mmCIF file of C-alpha atoms in Angstrom:
data_model
loop_
_atom_site.group_PDB
_atom_site.id
_atom_site.type_symbol
_atom_site.label_atom_id
_atom_site.label_comp_id
_atom_site.label_asym_id
_atom_site.label_seq_id
_atom_site.Cartn_x
_atom_site.Cartn_y
_atom_site.Cartn_z
ATOM 1 C CA MET A 1 41.769 5.922 -9.586
ATOM 2 C CA GLN A 2 39.647 7.381 -6.790
ATOM 3 C CA PRO A 3 36.412 9.207 -7.648
ATOM 4 C CA THR A 4 36.772 12.955 -7.999
ATOM 5 C CA THR A 5 34.973 15.144 -5.492
ATOM 6 C CA PRO A 6 31.984 16.071 -7.733
ATOM 7 C CA GLU A 7 31.309 12.343 -8.287
ATOM 8 C CA ARG A 8 31.424 11.373 -4.635
ATOM 9 C CA TRP A 9 28.325 9.690 -3.319
ATOM 10 C CA ASP A 10 26.064 11.563 -0.952
ATOM 11 C CA GLY A 11 26.167 8.743 1.572
ATOM 12 C CA LEU A 12 27.549 5.298 2.276
ATOM 13 C CA ILE A 13 26.510 2.833 4.967
ATOM 14 C CA ILE A 14 28.984 0.092 5.824
ATOM 15 C CA GLY A 15 28.809 -2.899 8.137
ATOM 16 C CA ALA A 16 25.124 -3.784 8.017
ATOM 17 C CA SER A 17 23.962 -6.846 6.109
ATOM 18 C CA LEU A 18 21.746 -6.290 3.067
ATOM 19 C CA ALA A 19 18.573 -8.063 2.020
ATOM 20 C CA THR A 20 18.658 -6.825 -1.565
ATOM 21 C CA LEU A 21 15.728 -8.930 -2.878
ATOM 22 C CA ALA A 22 17.401 -8.501 -6.259
ATOM 23 C CA GLY A 23 17.012 -12.128 -7.360
ATOM 24 C CA ALA A 24 13.867 -14.058 -8.182
ATOM 25 C CA ARG A 25 14.039 -15.960 -4.873
ATOM 26 C CA GLY A 26 15.663 -15.607 -1.485
ATOM 27 C CA TYR A 27 16.568 -12.499 0.424
ATOM 28 C CA GLY A 28 19.570 -11.668 -1.751
ATOM 29 C CA GLU A 29 21.683 -11.645 1.394
ATOM 30 C CA ILE A 30 24.977 -9.770 1.547
ATOM 31 C CA ILE A 31 26.704 -10.137 4.900
ATOM 32 C CA ASP A 32 28.900 -7.202 5.991
ATOM 33 C CA GLY A 33 27.568 -5.107 3.160
ATOM 34 C CA ALA A 34 27.791 -1.572 1.912
ATOM 35 C CA LEU A 35 25.112 0.668 0.445
ATOM 36 C CA GLY A 36 25.928 3.911 -1.346
ATOM 37 C CA TRP A 37 23.708 6.541 -2.920
ATOM 38 C CA ARG A 38 23.805 9.842 -4.781
ATOM 39 C CA ASP A 39 21.016 12.166 -5.931
ATOM 40 C CA GLY A 40 18.403 9.901 -4.401
ATOM 41 C CA ARG A 41 19.546 6.779 -6.278
ATOM 42 C CA ILE A 42 21.511 3.739 -5.171
ATOM 43 C CA THR A 43 25.055 3.757 -6.526
ATOM 44 C CA TYR A 44 26.403 0.659 -4.795
ATOM 45 C CA ALA A 45 24.842 -2.365 -3.081
ATOM 46 C CA GLY A 46 27.326 -5.109 -2.369
ATOM 47 C CA PRO A 47 29.990 -6.463 -0.040
ATOM 48 C CA ARG A 48 31.989 -3.916 1.919
ATOM 49 C CA ASP A 49 35.251 -5.561 0.887
ATOM 50 C CA ALA A 50 34.372 -5.053 -2.801
ATOM 51 C CA LEU A 51 34.015 -1.274 -2.577
ATOM 52 C CA PRO A 52 35.993 0.505 -5.317
ATOM 53 C CA GLY A 53 38.042 2.481 -2.796
ATOM 54 C CA PRO A 54 38.326 3.569 0.824
ATOM 55 C CA PRO A 55 34.869 4.580 2.130
ATOM 56 C CA SER A 56 35.963 8.110 3.016
ATOM 57 C CA SER A 57 37.070 8.678 -0.572
ATOM 58 C CA LEU A 58 33.791 7.477 -2.007
ATOM 59 C CA ALA A 59 31.144 9.389 -0.060
ATOM 60 C CA ARG A 60 30.601 12.688 1.688
ATOM 61 C CA GLU A 61 29.069 10.879 4.670
ATOM 62 C CA VAL A 62 30.070 7.412 5.833
ATOM 63 C CA ILE A 63 27.877 5.674 8.403
ATOM 64 C CA GLU A 64 28.927 2.607 10.379
ATOM 65 C CA SER A 65 25.920 0.414 11.037
ATOM 66 C CA ASP A 66 24.797 -3.056 12.020
ATOM 67 C CA GLY A 67 21.609 -5.097 11.785
ATOM 68 C CA TRP A 68 19.982 -5.506 8.385
ATOM 69 C CA ILE A 69 19.014 -3.131 5.612
ATOM 70 C CA THR A 70 16.055 -3.853 3.353
ATOM 71 C CA PRO A 71 14.348 -1.812 0.664
ATOM 72 C CA GLY A 72 11.805 0.619 2.025
ATOM 73 C CA LEU A 73 8.417 -0.979 2.500
ATOM 74 C CA VAL A 74 5.630 -0.085 0.069
ATOM 75 C CA ASP A 75 2.064 0.013 1.384
ATOM 76 C CA CYS A 76 0.074 -0.454 -1.812
ATOM 77 C CA HIS A 77 -3.474 -0.357 -0.367
ATOM 78 C CA THR A 78 -4.610 2.132 2.291
ATOM 79 C CA HIS A 79 -7.626 4.269 3.126
ATOM 80 C CA LEU A 80 -5.735 6.267 5.740
ATOM 81 C CA VAL A 81 -7.309 9.645 4.934
ATOM 82 C CA PHE A 82 -10.457 9.716 7.046
ATOM 83 C CA ALA A 83 -12.022 11.418 10.056
ATOM 84 C CA GLY A 84 -13.327 9.894 13.255
ATOM 85 C CA ASP A 85 -13.268 6.172 14.005
ATOM 86 C CA ARG A 86 -15.604 3.193 14.044
ATOM 87 C CA ALA A 87 -14.738 1.646 17.390
ATOM 88 C CA ARG A 88 -18.431 1.197 18.235
ATOM 89 C CA GLU A 89 -18.905 -0.938 15.136
ATOM 90 C CA PHE A 90 -15.968 -3.043 16.275
ATOM 91 C CA GLU A 91 -17.921 -3.720 19.452
ATOM 92 C CA LEU A 92 -21.062 -4.601 17.478
ATOM 93 C CA ARG A 93 -19.183 -7.109 15.335
ATOM 94 C CA LEU A 94 -17.792 -8.737 18.456
ATOM 95 C CA GLN A 95 -21.377 -9.020 19.680
ATOM 96 C CA GLY A 96 -22.402 -10.855 16.522
ATOM 97 C CA ALA A 97 -23.346 -8.237 13.928
ATOM 98 C CA SER A 98 -21.906 -8.891 10.467
ATOM 99 C CA TYR A 99 -20.084 -6.371 8.279
ATOM 100 C CA GLU A 100 -22.974 -6.515 5.802
ATOM 101 C CA GLU A 101 -25.611 -5.961 8.519
ATOM 102 C CA ILE A 102 -23.792 -2.903 9.837
ATOM 103 C CA ALA A 103 -23.392 -1.487 6.330
ATOM 104 C CA ARG A 104 -27.040 -2.031 5.394
ATOM 105 C CA ALA A 105 -28.140 -0.328 8.640
ATOM 106 C CA GLY A 106 -26.330 2.880 7.620
ATOM 107 C CA GLY A 107 -23.065 2.197 9.412
ATOM 108 C CA GLY A 108 -19.827 1.112 7.880
ATOM 109 C CA ILE A 109 -18.465 3.265 5.089
ATOM 110 C CA LEU A 110 -21.343 5.764 5.259
ATOM 111 C CA SER A 111 -20.624 6.646 8.881
ATOM 112 C CA THR A 112 -17.088 7.593 7.894
ATOM 113 C CA VAL A 113 -18.485 9.554 4.940
ATOM 114 C CA GLN A 114 -20.423 11.722 7.384
ATOM 115 C CA ALA A 115 -17.283 12.413 9.429
ATOM 116 C CA VAL A 116 -15.188 13.223 6.358
ATOM 117 C CA ARG A 117 -17.791 15.584 4.954
ATOM 118 C CA ALA A 118 -17.953 17.407 8.288
ATOM 119 C CA ALA A 119 -14.169 17.990 8.421
ATOM 120 C CA ASP A 120 -12.456 20.718 6.434
ATOM 121 C CA GLU A 121 -9.241 19.960 4.563
ATOM 122 C CA ASP A 122 -6.900 21.079 7.340
ATOM 123 C CA GLU A 123 -8.778 19.039 9.954
ATOM 124 C CA LEU A 124 -8.753 15.990 7.716
ATOM 125 C CA LEU A 125 -5.005 16.381 7.302
ATOM 126 C CA ARG A 126 -4.557 16.809 11.044
ATOM 127 C CA GLN A 127 -6.355 13.551 11.766
ATOM 128 C CA SER A 128 -4.769 11.573 8.924
ATOM 129 C CA LEU A 129 -1.130 12.664 9.133
ATOM 130 C CA PRO A 130 -0.307 10.711 12.332
ATOM 131 C CA ARG A 131 -1.403 7.474 10.654
ATOM 132 C CA ALA A 132 0.941 8.107 7.753
ATOM 133 C CA HIS A 133 3.690 8.985 10.213
ATOM 134 C CA ALA A 134 3.161 5.670 12.017
ATOM 135 C CA LEU A 135 3.516 3.758 8.760
ATOM 136 C CA LEU A 136 6.703 5.657 7.912
ATOM 137 C CA ALA A 137 8.138 5.055 11.375
ATOM 138 C CA ASP A 138 7.741 1.315 10.858
ATOM 139 C CA GLY A 139 9.498 1.315 7.503
ATOM 140 C CA ALA A 140 6.933 2.282 4.841
ATOM 141 C CA THR A 141 8.543 4.746 2.432
ATOM 142 C CA THR A 142 5.846 4.679 -0.279
ATOM 143 C CA LEU A 143 2.098 4.822 0.352
ATOM 144 C CA GLU A 144 -1.009 4.402 -1.744
ATOM 145 C CA ILE A 145 -3.964 6.414 -0.416
ATOM 146 C CA LYS A 146 -7.515 6.063 -1.707
ATOM 147 C CA SER A 147 -10.434 8.441 -1.718
ATOM 148 C CA GLY A 148 -13.883 6.927 -1.242
ATOM 149 C CA TYR A 149 -15.167 8.492 1.969
ATOM 150 C CA GLY A 150 -16.379 11.675 0.302
ATOM 151 C CA LEU A 151 -18.763 10.302 -2.333
ATOM 152 C CA ASP A 152 -19.367 13.702 -3.891
ATOM 153 C CA PHE A 153 -17.089 15.833 -6.013
ATOM 154 C CA ALA A 154 -15.994 18.340 -3.368
ATOM 155 C CA ASN A 155 -15.234 15.765 -0.697
ATOM 156 C CA GLU A 156 -13.531 13.255 -2.996
ATOM 157 C CA ARG A 157 -11.378 16.157 -4.155
ATOM 158 C CA LYS A 158 -10.682 17.125 -0.556
ATOM 159 C CA MET A 159 -9.510 13.620 0.291
ATOM 160 C CA LEU A 160 -7.204 13.420 -2.721
ATOM 161 C CA ARG A 161 -5.764 16.860 -1.920
ATOM 162 C CA VAL A 162 -5.040 15.722 1.641
ATOM 163 C CA ALA A 163 -3.325 12.601 0.312
ATOM 164 C CA ARG A 164 -1.074 14.766 -1.849
ATOM 165 C CA ARG A 165 -0.333 17.033 1.130
ATOM 166 C CA ILE A 166 0.708 14.026 3.217
ATOM 167 C CA GLY A 167 3.328 13.187 0.610
ATOM 168 C CA VAL A 168 4.671 16.737 0.750
ATOM 169 C CA GLU A 169 4.573 16.932 4.560
ATOM 170 C CA LEU A 170 6.492 13.663 5.038
ATOM 171 C CA GLY A 171 8.659 13.874 1.937
ATOM 172 C CA ILE A 172 7.548 10.460 0.685
ATOM 173 C CA THR A 173 5.877 9.113 -2.438
ATOM 174 C CA VAL A 174 2.100 8.981 -2.171
ATOM 175 C CA ARG A 175 0.149 7.392 -5.019
ATOM 176 C CA THR A 176 -3.468 8.513 -5.061
ATOM 177 C CA THR A 177 -6.346 6.261 -6.078
ATOM 178 C CA TYR A 178 -9.820 7.499 -7.003
ATOM 179 C CA LEU A 179 -12.354 5.283 -5.213
ATOM 180 C CA ALA A 180 -15.598 7.245 -5.507
ATOM 181 C CA ALA A 181 -17.263 3.938 -6.480
ATOM 182 C CA HIS A 182 -16.875 2.756 -2.891
ATOM 183 C CA ALA A 183 -20.435 2.987 -1.594
ATOM 184 C CA LEU A 184 -23.752 4.550 -2.570
ATOM 185 C CA PRO A 185 -24.199 7.951 -0.844
ATOM 186 C CA PRO A 186 -27.581 8.848 0.708
ATOM 187 C CA GLU A 187 -28.398 11.446 -1.949
ATOM 188 C CA PHE A 188 -28.296 8.681 -4.594
ATOM 189 C CA SER A 189 -30.298 6.150 -2.574
ATOM 190 C CA ASP A 190 -31.702 3.426 -4.887
ATOM 191 C CA ARG A 191 -30.063 5.118 -7.897
ATOM 192 C CA PRO A 192 -26.714 3.359 -8.267
ATOM 193 C CA ASP A 193 -26.462 3.832 -12.038
ATOM 194 C CA ALA A 194 -27.031 7.565 -11.666
ATOM 195 C CA TYR A 195 -24.303 7.658 -9.056
ATOM 196 C CA ILE A 196 -21.914 5.858 -11.388
ATOM 197 C CA ASP A 197 -22.735 8.552 -13.978
ATOM 198 C CA ALA A 198 -21.586 11.140 -11.417
ATOM 199 C CA VAL A 199 -18.441 9.164 -10.529
ATOM 200 C CA ILE A 200 -17.524 9.075 -14.208
ATOM 201 C CA ASP A 201 -18.255 12.790 -14.601
ATOM 202 C CA TRP A 202 -15.999 13.784 -11.691
ATOM 203 C CA LEU A 203 -13.013 11.724 -12.805
ATOM 204 C CA PRO A 204 -11.697 13.879 -15.708
ATOM 205 C CA ARG A 205 -11.873 17.026 -13.590
ATOM 206 C CA LEU A 206 -9.909 15.469 -10.741
ATOM 207 C CA HIS A 207 -7.426 13.935 -13.151
ATOM 208 C CA GLU A 208 -6.891 17.326 -14.795
ATOM 209 C CA GLU A 209 -5.925 18.718 -11.394
ATOM 210 C CA GLY A 210 -3.243 16.026 -11.046
ATOM 211 C CA LEU A 211 -5.006 14.308 -8.177
ATOM 212 C CA VAL A 212 -5.513 10.801 -9.600
ATOM 213 C CA ASP A 213 -2.856 8.154 -10.234
ATOM 214 C CA ALA A 214 -5.197 5.150 -10.519
ATOM 215 C CA VAL A 215 -8.892 4.218 -10.328
ATOM 216 C CA ASP A 216 -10.503 1.662 -8.015
ATOM 217 C CA ALA A 217 -14.004 0.414 -7.180
ATOM 218 C CA PHE A 218 -15.714 -1.842 -4.646
ATOM 219 C CA CYS A 219 -17.180 -4.640 -6.758
ATOM 220 C CA GLU A 220 -19.388 -6.508 -4.311
ATOM 221 C CA GLY A 221 -23.010 -7.212 -3.431
ATOM 222 C CA ILE A 222 -22.983 -4.327 -0.958
ATOM 223 C CA GLY A 223 -20.954 -2.213 -3.381
ATOM 224 C CA PHE A 224 -21.239 -2.057 -7.169
ATOM 225 C CA SER A 225 -21.949 -4.654 -9.805
ATOM 226 C CA PRO A 226 -19.436 -5.878 -12.396
ATOM 227 C CA ALA A 227 -21.366 -3.955 -15.068
ATOM 228 C CA GLN A 228 -21.174 -0.718 -13.078
ATOM 229 C CA THR A 229 -17.502 -1.342 -12.324
ATOM 230 C CA ARG A 230 -16.834 -1.892 -16.013
ATOM 231 C CA ARG A 231 -18.258 1.544 -16.780
ATOM 232 C CA VAL A 232 -15.866 3.153 -14.290
ATOM 233 C CA PHE A 233 -12.955 1.202 -15.757
ATOM 234 C CA ASP A 234 -13.905 2.277 -19.285
ATOM 235 C CA ALA A 235 -13.774 5.901 -18.121
ATOM 236 C CA ALA A 236 -10.359 5.338 -16.560
ATOM 237 C CA ARG A 237 -9.059 3.688 -19.715
ATOM 238 C CA ALA A 238 -10.236 6.651 -21.803
ATOM 239 C CA LEU A 239 -7.996 8.882 -19.663
ATOM 240 C CA GLY A 240 -5.045 6.484 -19.745
ATOM 241 C CA LEU A 241 -5.354 5.739 -16.023
ATOM 242 C CA PRO A 242 -4.545 2.285 -14.621
ATOM 243 C CA VAL A 243 -7.170 0.401 -12.646
ATOM 244 C CA LYS A 244 -7.254 -1.815 -9.579
ATOM 245 C CA LEU A 245 -10.166 -3.337 -7.710
ATOM 246 C CA HIS A 246 -11.566 -4.389 -4.362
ATOM 247 C CA ALA A 247 -12.313 -7.814 -5.790
ATOM 248 C CA ASP A 248 -13.991 -10.961 -4.496
ATOM 249 C CA GLN A 249 -13.728 -10.068 -0.812
ATOM 250 C CA LEU A 250 -17.146 -11.308 0.304
ATOM 251 C CA SER A 251 -18.309 -13.239 -2.754
ATOM 252 C CA ASP A 252 -17.166 -14.197 -6.235
ATOM 253 C CA LEU A 253 -18.517 -11.696 -8.732
ATOM 254 C CA GLY A 254 -15.588 -12.263 -11.076
ATOM 255 C CA GLY A 255 -13.914 -9.027 -10.017
ATOM 256 C CA ALA A 256 -10.358 -10.325 -10.288
ATOM 257 C CA GLY A 257 -11.071 -11.530 -13.801
ATOM 258 C CA LEU A 258 -12.520 -8.123 -14.686
ATOM 259 C CA VAL A 259 -9.315 -6.408 -13.558
ATOM 260 C CA ALA A 260 -7.344 -8.798 -15.752
ATOM 261 C CA GLU A 261 -9.559 -7.945 -18.723
ATOM 262 C CA PHE A 262 -8.475 -4.306 -18.305
ATOM 263 C CA ASP A 263 -4.788 -5.216 -17.735
ATOM 264 C CA GLY A 264 -5.130 -3.704 -14.272
ATOM 265 C CA LEU A 265 -2.458 -3.256 -11.672
ATOM 266 C CA SER A 266 -3.964 -5.375 -8.913
ATOM 267 C CA ALA A 267 -6.918 -7.282 -7.538
ATOM 268 C CA ASP A 268 -7.168 -6.730 -3.793
ATOM 269 C CA HIS A 269 -8.667 -8.944 -1.044
ATOM 270 C CA VAL A 270 -9.405 -11.854 -3.478
ATOM 271 C CA GLU A 271 -10.573 -14.317 -0.806
ATOM 272 C CA HIS A 272 -13.297 -15.681 -3.124
ATOM 273 C CA SER A 273 -11.507 -15.450 -6.478
ATOM 274 C CA SER A 274 -12.116 -18.435 -8.763
ATOM 275 C CA ASP A 275 -9.500 -20.500 -10.528
ATOM 276 C CA ALA A 276 -10.589 -18.936 -13.824
ATOM 277 C CA SER A 277 -9.957 -15.468 -12.406
ATOM 278 C CA VAL A 278 -6.559 -16.539 -11.071
ATOM 279 C CA ARG A 279 -5.607 -17.814 -14.523
ATOM 280 C CA ALA A 280 -6.732 -14.536 -16.075
ATOM 281 C CA MET A 281 -4.683 -12.587 -13.513
ATOM 282 C CA ALA A 282 -1.620 -14.658 -14.345
ATOM 283 C CA GLN A 283 -2.009 -14.050 -18.061
ATOM 284 C CA ALA A 284 -2.480 -10.298 -17.607
ATOM 285 C CA GLY A 285 0.226 -9.876 -14.946
ATOM 286 C CA VAL A 286 -2.222 -8.634 -12.298
ATOM 287 C CA VAL A 287 -0.858 -8.567 -8.741
ATOM 288 C CA ALA A 288 -2.883 -10.220 -5.972
ATOM 289 C CA VAL A 289 -2.877 -7.833 -3.005
ATOM 290 C CA LEU A 290 -3.423 -9.710 0.254
ATOM 291 C CA LEU A 291 -4.996 -7.728 3.091
ATOM 292 C CA PRO A 292 -4.574 -9.792 6.255
ATOM 293 C CA GLY A 293 -5.584 -6.925 8.531
ATOM 294 C CA ALA A 294 -9.174 -6.983 7.272
ATOM 295 C CA PHE A 295 -9.165 -10.785 7.296
ATOM 296 C CA HIS A 296 -8.040 -10.672 10.930
ATOM 297 C CA VAL A 297 -10.428 -7.961 12.164
ATOM 298 C CA LEU A 298 -13.453 -9.457 10.401
ATOM 299 C CA ARG A 299 -12.458 -12.917 11.663
ATOM 300 C CA GLU A 300 -12.796 -14.314 8.167
ATOM 301 C CA THR A 301 -12.236 -17.995 7.486
ATOM 302 C CA ARG A 302 -12.193 -18.125 3.672
ATOM 303 C CA LEU A 303 -8.538 -17.960 2.618
ATOM 304 C CA PRO A 304 -7.468 -16.444 -0.696
ATOM 305 C CA PRO A 305 -6.546 -19.091 -3.295
ATOM 306 C CA LEU A 306 -2.901 -19.018 -2.258
ATOM 307 C CA ASP A 307 -1.927 -22.357 -3.793
ATOM 308 C CA ALA A 308 -3.482 -21.319 -7.095
ATOM 309 C CA PHE A 309 -1.589 -18.010 -7.019
ATOM 310 C CA ARG A 310 1.666 -19.902 -6.520
ATOM 311 C CA GLU A 311 0.813 -22.529 -9.134
ATOM 312 C CA HIS A 312 0.007 -19.929 -11.779
ATOM 313 C CA GLN A 313 2.806 -17.582 -10.675
ATOM 314 C CA VAL A 314 0.557 -14.694 -9.675
ATOM 315 C CA VAL A 315 2.736 -12.521 -7.470
ATOM 316 C CA MET A 316 1.311 -11.639 -4.067
ATOM 317 C CA ALA A 317 1.665 -8.230 -2.442
ATOM 318 C CA VAL A 318 0.867 -7.476 1.201
ATOM 319 C CA ALA A 319 -0.707 -4.210 2.407
ATOM 320 C CA THR A 320 -2.284 -2.789 5.562
ATOM 321 C CA ASP A 321 -5.673 -1.762 4.127
ATOM 322 C CA CYS A 322 -5.453 0.895 6.865
ATOM 323 C CA ASN A 323 -9.048 2.046 7.334
ATOM 324 C CA PRO A 324 -11.390 2.941 10.201
ATOM 325 C CA GLY A 325 -13.798 0.046 9.865
ATOM 326 C CA THR A 326 -12.217 -3.269 8.973
ATOM 327 C CA SER A 327 -8.455 -2.807 9.255
ATOM 328 C CA PRO A 328 -7.352 -0.141 11.766
ATOM 329 C CA LEU A 329 -3.767 -1.197 11.141
ATOM 330 C CA MET A 330 -0.916 1.323 11.125
ATOM 331 C CA SER A 331 2.063 -0.986 10.580
ATOM 332 C CA LEU A 332 2.910 -2.676 7.298
ATOM 333 C CA ARG A 333 5.358 -4.868 9.150
ATOM 334 C CA GLN A 334 2.483 -6.057 11.334
ATOM 335 C CA ALA A 335 0.522 -6.800 8.155
ATOM 336 C CA MET A 336 3.473 -8.935 7.044
ATOM 337 C CA GLN A 337 3.310 -10.841 10.327
ATOM 338 C CA LEU A 338 -0.427 -11.393 9.966
ATOM 339 C CA ALA A 339 0.106 -12.630 6.406
ATOM 340 C CA CYS A 340 2.566 -15.196 7.724
ATOM 341 C CA ILE A 341 0.162 -16.379 10.422
ATOM 342 C CA HIS A 342 -3.188 -16.311 8.603
ATOM 343 C CA PHE A 343 -2.091 -16.976 5.021
ATOM 344 C CA ARG A 344 0.985 -19.133 5.751
ATOM 345 C CA LEU A 345 3.279 -16.872 3.743
ATOM 346 C CA THR A 346 6.931 -17.373 4.485
ATOM 347 C CA PRO A 347 8.734 -14.351 5.948
ATOM 348 C CA GLU A 348 10.533 -13.992 2.621
ATOM 349 C CA GLU A 349 7.232 -14.000 0.704
ATOM 350 C CA ALA A 350 5.828 -11.419 3.104
ATOM 351 C CA LEU A 351 8.861 -9.155 2.716
ATOM 352 C CA ARG A 352 8.771 -9.435 -1.067
ATOM 353 C CA GLY A 353 5.030 -8.788 -0.873
ATOM 354 C CA ALA A 354 5.645 -5.509 0.959
ATOM 355 C CA THR A 355 8.482 -4.379 -1.320
ATOM 356 C CA VAL A 356 9.048 -5.813 -4.811
ATOM 357 C CA HIS A 357 5.493 -6.968 -5.476
ATOM 358 C CA ALA A 358 3.833 -4.011 -3.749
ATOM 359 C CA SER A 359 5.834 -1.676 -5.997
ATOM 360 C CA ARG A 360 4.534 -3.557 -9.015
ATOM 361 C CA ALA A 361 0.979 -3.235 -7.681
ATOM 362 C CA LEU A 362 1.450 0.546 -7.899
ATOM 363 C CA GLY A 363 3.103 0.472 -11.307
ATOM 364 C CA LEU A 364 6.428 1.634 -9.819
ATOM 365 C CA ALA A 365 9.510 -0.054 -11.241
ATOM 366 C CA ASP A 366 12.124 2.103 -9.507
ATOM 367 C CA ARG A 367 11.916 0.735 -5.953
ATOM 368 C CA GLY A 368 11.450 -2.430 -3.923
ATOM 369 C CA MET A 369 15.021 -3.720 -4.277
ATOM 370 C CA LEU A 370 18.497 -2.659 -3.219
ATOM 371 C CA LYS A 371 20.041 -2.379 -6.644
ATOM 372 C CA VAL A 372 22.118 0.213 -8.486
ATOM 373 C CA GLY A 373 19.839 2.769 -10.114
ATOM 374 C CA MET A 374 16.883 2.161 -7.821
ATOM 375 C CA ARG A 375 15.520 4.849 -5.510
ATOM 376 C CA ALA A 376 17.492 5.126 -2.294
ATOM 377 C CA ASP A 377 14.503 4.151 -0.160
ATOM 378 C CA PHE A 378 15.687 1.768 2.534
ATOM 379 C CA VAL A 379 15.357 0.837 6.188
ATOM 380 C CA GLN A 380 17.984 -0.186 8.715
ATOM 381 C CA TRP A 381 16.382 -2.733 11.058
ATOM 382 C CA ARG A 382 17.474 -3.796 14.522
ATOM 383 C CA VAL A 383 17.250 -7.513 13.730
ATOM 384 C CA ARG A 384 19.647 -10.426 13.351
ATOM 385 C CA HIS A 385 17.942 -11.783 10.229
ATOM 386 C CA PRO A 386 15.238 -10.395 7.910
ATOM 387 C CA ALA A 387 12.938 -13.308 8.841
ATOM 388 C CA GLU A 388 12.405 -11.459 12.134
ATOM 389 C CA LEU A 389 10.350 -8.842 10.265
ATOM 390 C CA GLY A 390 7.624 -11.459 9.874
ATOM 391 C CA TYR A 391 8.226 -12.976 13.302
ATOM 392 C CA TRP A 392 7.848 -10.263 15.924
ATOM 393 C CA LEU A 393 4.366 -9.193 16.996
ATOM 394 C CA GLY A 394 4.756 -5.431 17.265
ATOM 395 C CA GLY A 395 7.781 -3.631 18.618
ATOM 396 C CA ALA A 396 9.895 -0.825 17.185
ATOM 397 C CA LEU A 397 12.355 -2.616 14.903
ATOM 398 C CA ALA A 398 13.127 0.178 12.423
ATOM 399 C CA GLY A 399 16.340 1.845 13.541
ATOM 400 C CA ALA A 400 16.411 4.399 10.717
ATOM 401 C CA VAL A 401 14.466 5.108 7.534
ATOM 402 C CA TRP A 402 15.840 6.769 4.396
ATOM 403 C CA VAL A 403 13.650 8.139 1.603
ATOM 404 C CA GLY A 404 15.361 9.219 -1.590
ATOM 405 C CA GLY A 405 18.670 9.077 0.250
ATOM 406 C CA GLU A 406 17.489 11.393 3.038
ATOM 407 C CA ARG A 407 16.985 10.181 6.568
ATOM 408 C CA ARG A 408 13.449 10.710 7.793
ATOM 409 C CA ALA A 409 12.309 11.292 11.343
ATOM 410 C CA THR A 410 10.526 8.217 12.692
ATOM 411 C CA GLN A 411 8.859 10.063 15.570
ATOM 412 C CA ALA A 412 5.899 12.376 15.033
ATOM 413 C CA SER A 413 6.672 15.873 16.276
#
């Protein structure tokens, strides 16, 4: 019996091959597939010849397609709300200055803080929205956006409000992360514990406004100590907020292990994470978020403990770390390519890292695969095999992007 009209799907794509990623390994390939959806959820993902009826009887709109369809990409670590740029610092690093030297001389994060504080909310949105649009155009249908360039209550709030507005403007999911413990602002010079007191004080107020989905910190010699980070995490736990951490990027302070102690979502960067921390991550189910853009721009040589992650079955996500200083990267697909080159991920690992595992790093269980019941977030790519997503350096490969079953414009107006 054919579906009745009220039960017809909103849309059905036929002809393209599907990389469902629904199994534990492999692409979950379905050649000559079909993908149907209704009310923003996938209703069918399988072979075209196994559809339960003629396509025109099943859906209000039937689209003939080719290429490959994957789940929408999920960028689980970005700092894309900011003002200005740090191109001059890029030049200084190429001339031999280190990231730490620039930061200690008043550059780095604090130079972006000055630009963010000087911009009002509308101007900050105007500068940030094109970056989000670029990520969407290259297949990212869910974004995480951190604060951390305000470093006072009003400006942290402004950043988080802009992040929420980006989600509304583009019609995509934006998960906001409170990262006030990113750097020590000038007004708290030499008083890091007092600043952490302020960070903790601001958090409940911002959470009450619905602006915080998770809490992060920069646990590093040029950031905050494990003890200070623990205080921030305790405050997050008291509010029922999940935590994640910029962990072990420049040194091993045990940050990844600290995240595991708090059953956190993810430890990010993790180039210097110890075997003990990796074991703790595995036990707690913490995702390792690889950020090859920063590794590339900073010309790092210390690889994350990739073999240990595989051995202990710590899943690895891939993200852009889009930020003005160390990863001015506006393509998650390019981050996948860099992960393949620098970290020797396979194209399948990179794709899973930017979909299934990235979703987990945000605590989202309703996306990242093409599977009945999942969100209808997906991308039709102009490729002959999904391995090409980790192969091509640049280029416009996304033919069309759907978010919640609605096609989104991939060109900024």
